[in-house]
């Protein structure tokens, strides 16, 4: 259900200037982080849960945090 909401609003998903660097650093990626996170969300094995005001996308080896009202990617972390 939550995954469906995010996929229906995928064009609204974005991050801040500070978020770009934070996500790239935390996930150890050099590519553009919004498209990277959206591609992770679109994977069949992604699991989305909602806690409070945020969605958490668990997929592969990472968790992506997205604000549920603004669709801003707040942060992302590798699961160690």
mmCIF file of C-alpha atoms in Angstrom:
data_model
loop_
_atom_site.group_PDB
_atom_site.id
_atom_site.type_symbol
_atom_site.label_atom_id
_atom_site.label_comp_id
_atom_site.label_asym_id
_atom_site.label_seq_id
_atom_site.Cartn_x
_atom_site.Cartn_y
_atom_site.Cartn_z
ATOM 1 C CA UNK A 1 0.000 0.000 0.000
ATOM 2 C CA UNK A 2 2.732 2.521 0.988
ATOM 3 C CA UNK A 3 4.896 1.400 -1.936
ATOM 4 C CA UNK A 4 1.965 2.134 -4.276
ATOM 5 C CA UNK A 5 1.662 5.701 -2.896
ATOM 6 C CA UNK A 6 5.357 6.358 -3.525
ATOM 7 C CA UNK A 7 5.251 4.873 -7.021
ATOM 8 C CA UNK A 8 2.159 6.940 -7.893
ATOM 9 C CA UNK A 9 4.022 10.090 -6.777
ATOM 10 C CA UNK A 10 7.465 9.165 -8.106
ATOM 11 C CA UNK A 11 7.727 12.427 -10.084
ATOM 12 C CA UNK A 12 7.500 14.365 -6.789
ATOM 13 C CA UNK A 13 10.421 12.549 -5.146
ATOM 14 C CA UNK A 14 13.387 14.899 -4.687
ATOM 15 C CA UNK A 15 16.047 15.866 -2.179
ATOM 16 C CA UNK A 16 17.772 19.023 -0.964
ATOM 17 C CA UNK A 17 21.251 20.228 -1.934
ATOM 18 C CA UNK A 18 22.546 18.989 1.415
ATOM 19 C CA UNK A 19 20.706 15.714 0.912
ATOM 20 C CA UNK A 20 22.573 14.998 -2.329
ATOM 21 C CA UNK A 21 25.961 14.878 -0.616
ATOM 22 C CA UNK A 22 24.638 13.077 2.454
ATOM 23 C CA UNK A 23 22.984 10.303 0.414
ATOM 24 C CA UNK A 24 26.006 9.858 -1.877
ATOM 25 C CA UNK A 25 28.324 9.635 1.146
ATOM 26 C CA UNK A 26 26.113 7.268 3.150
ATOM 27 C CA UNK A 27 25.426 4.914 0.222
ATOM 28 C CA UNK A 28 28.958 5.253 -1.161
ATOM 29 C CA UNK A 29 27.703 6.162 -4.653
ATOM 30 C CA UNK A 30 28.908 8.784 -7.132
ATOM 31 C CA UNK A 31 25.779 8.831 -9.299
ATOM 32 C CA UNK A 32 22.825 11.219 -8.985
ATOM 33 C CA UNK A 33 21.086 10.110 -5.758
ATOM 34 C CA UNK A 34 17.408 10.831 -6.527
ATOM 35 C CA UNK A 35 17.342 8.627 -9.636
ATOM 36 C CA UNK A 36 19.397 6.010 -7.778
ATOM 37 C CA UNK A 37 16.875 5.933 -4.906
ATOM 38 C CA UNK A 38 13.901 5.854 -7.299
ATOM 39 C CA UNK A 39 15.437 2.897 -9.149
ATOM 40 C CA UNK A 40 15.836 1.126 -5.777
ATOM 41 C CA UNK A 41 12.186 1.888 -4.893
ATOM 42 C CA UNK A 42 11.017 0.444 -8.237
ATOM 43 C CA UNK A 43 12.758 -2.890 -7.634
ATOM 44 C CA UNK A 44 10.315 -5.744 -7.031
ATOM 45 C CA UNK A 45 12.050 -6.648 -3.764
ATOM 46 C CA UNK A 46 11.659 -3.180 -2.182
ATOM 47 C CA UNK A 47 9.628 -3.068 1.031
ATOM 48 C CA UNK A 48 8.044 0.217 2.147
ATOM 49 C CA UNK A 49 6.849 0.930 5.676
ATOM 50 C CA UNK A 50 5.530 4.125 7.205
ATOM 51 C CA UNK A 51 6.528 5.283 10.666
ATOM 52 C CA UNK A 52 5.242 8.660 11.784
ATOM 53 C CA UNK A 53 5.778 11.216 9.027
ATOM 54 C CA UNK A 54 8.293 9.169 7.041
ATOM 55 C CA UNK A 55 8.354 6.284 4.601
ATOM 56 C CA UNK A 56 11.243 3.847 4.893
ATOM 57 C CA UNK A 57 12.231 1.919 1.777
ATOM 58 C CA UNK A 58 14.189 -1.240 2.608
ATOM 59 C CA UNK A 59 15.861 -2.753 -0.442
ATOM 60 C CA UNK A 60 19.044 -4.717 -1.069
ATOM 61 C CA UNK A 61 21.565 -3.378 1.437
ATOM 62 C CA UNK A 62 20.049 0.022 2.196
ATOM 63 C CA UNK A 63 17.218 1.950 3.846
ATOM 64 C CA UNK A 64 15.967 5.154 2.211
ATOM 65 C CA UNK A 65 14.003 7.677 4.322
ATOM 66 C CA UNK A 66 11.371 9.760 2.471
ATOM 67 C CA UNK A 67 9.115 12.395 4.047
ATOM 68 C CA UNK A 68 5.506 11.330 3.444
ATOM 69 C CA UNK A 69 4.050 14.802 2.848
ATOM 70 C CA UNK A 70 6.789 16.477 0.771
ATOM 71 C CA UNK A 71 8.297 13.346 -0.867
ATOM 72 C CA UNK A 72 11.762 14.640 0.068
ATOM 73 C CA UNK A 73 14.464 11.987 0.415
ATOM 74 C CA UNK A 74 15.840 12.916 3.811
ATOM 75 C CA UNK A 75 18.647 10.374 4.034
ATOM 76 C CA UNK A 76 19.691 6.873 3.107
ATOM 77 C CA UNK A 77 21.901 4.372 4.900
ATOM 78 C CA UNK A 78 23.613 1.140 4.094
ATOM 79 C CA UNK A 79 22.516 -1.769 6.258
ATOM 80 C CA UNK A 80 25.691 -3.264 7.675
#
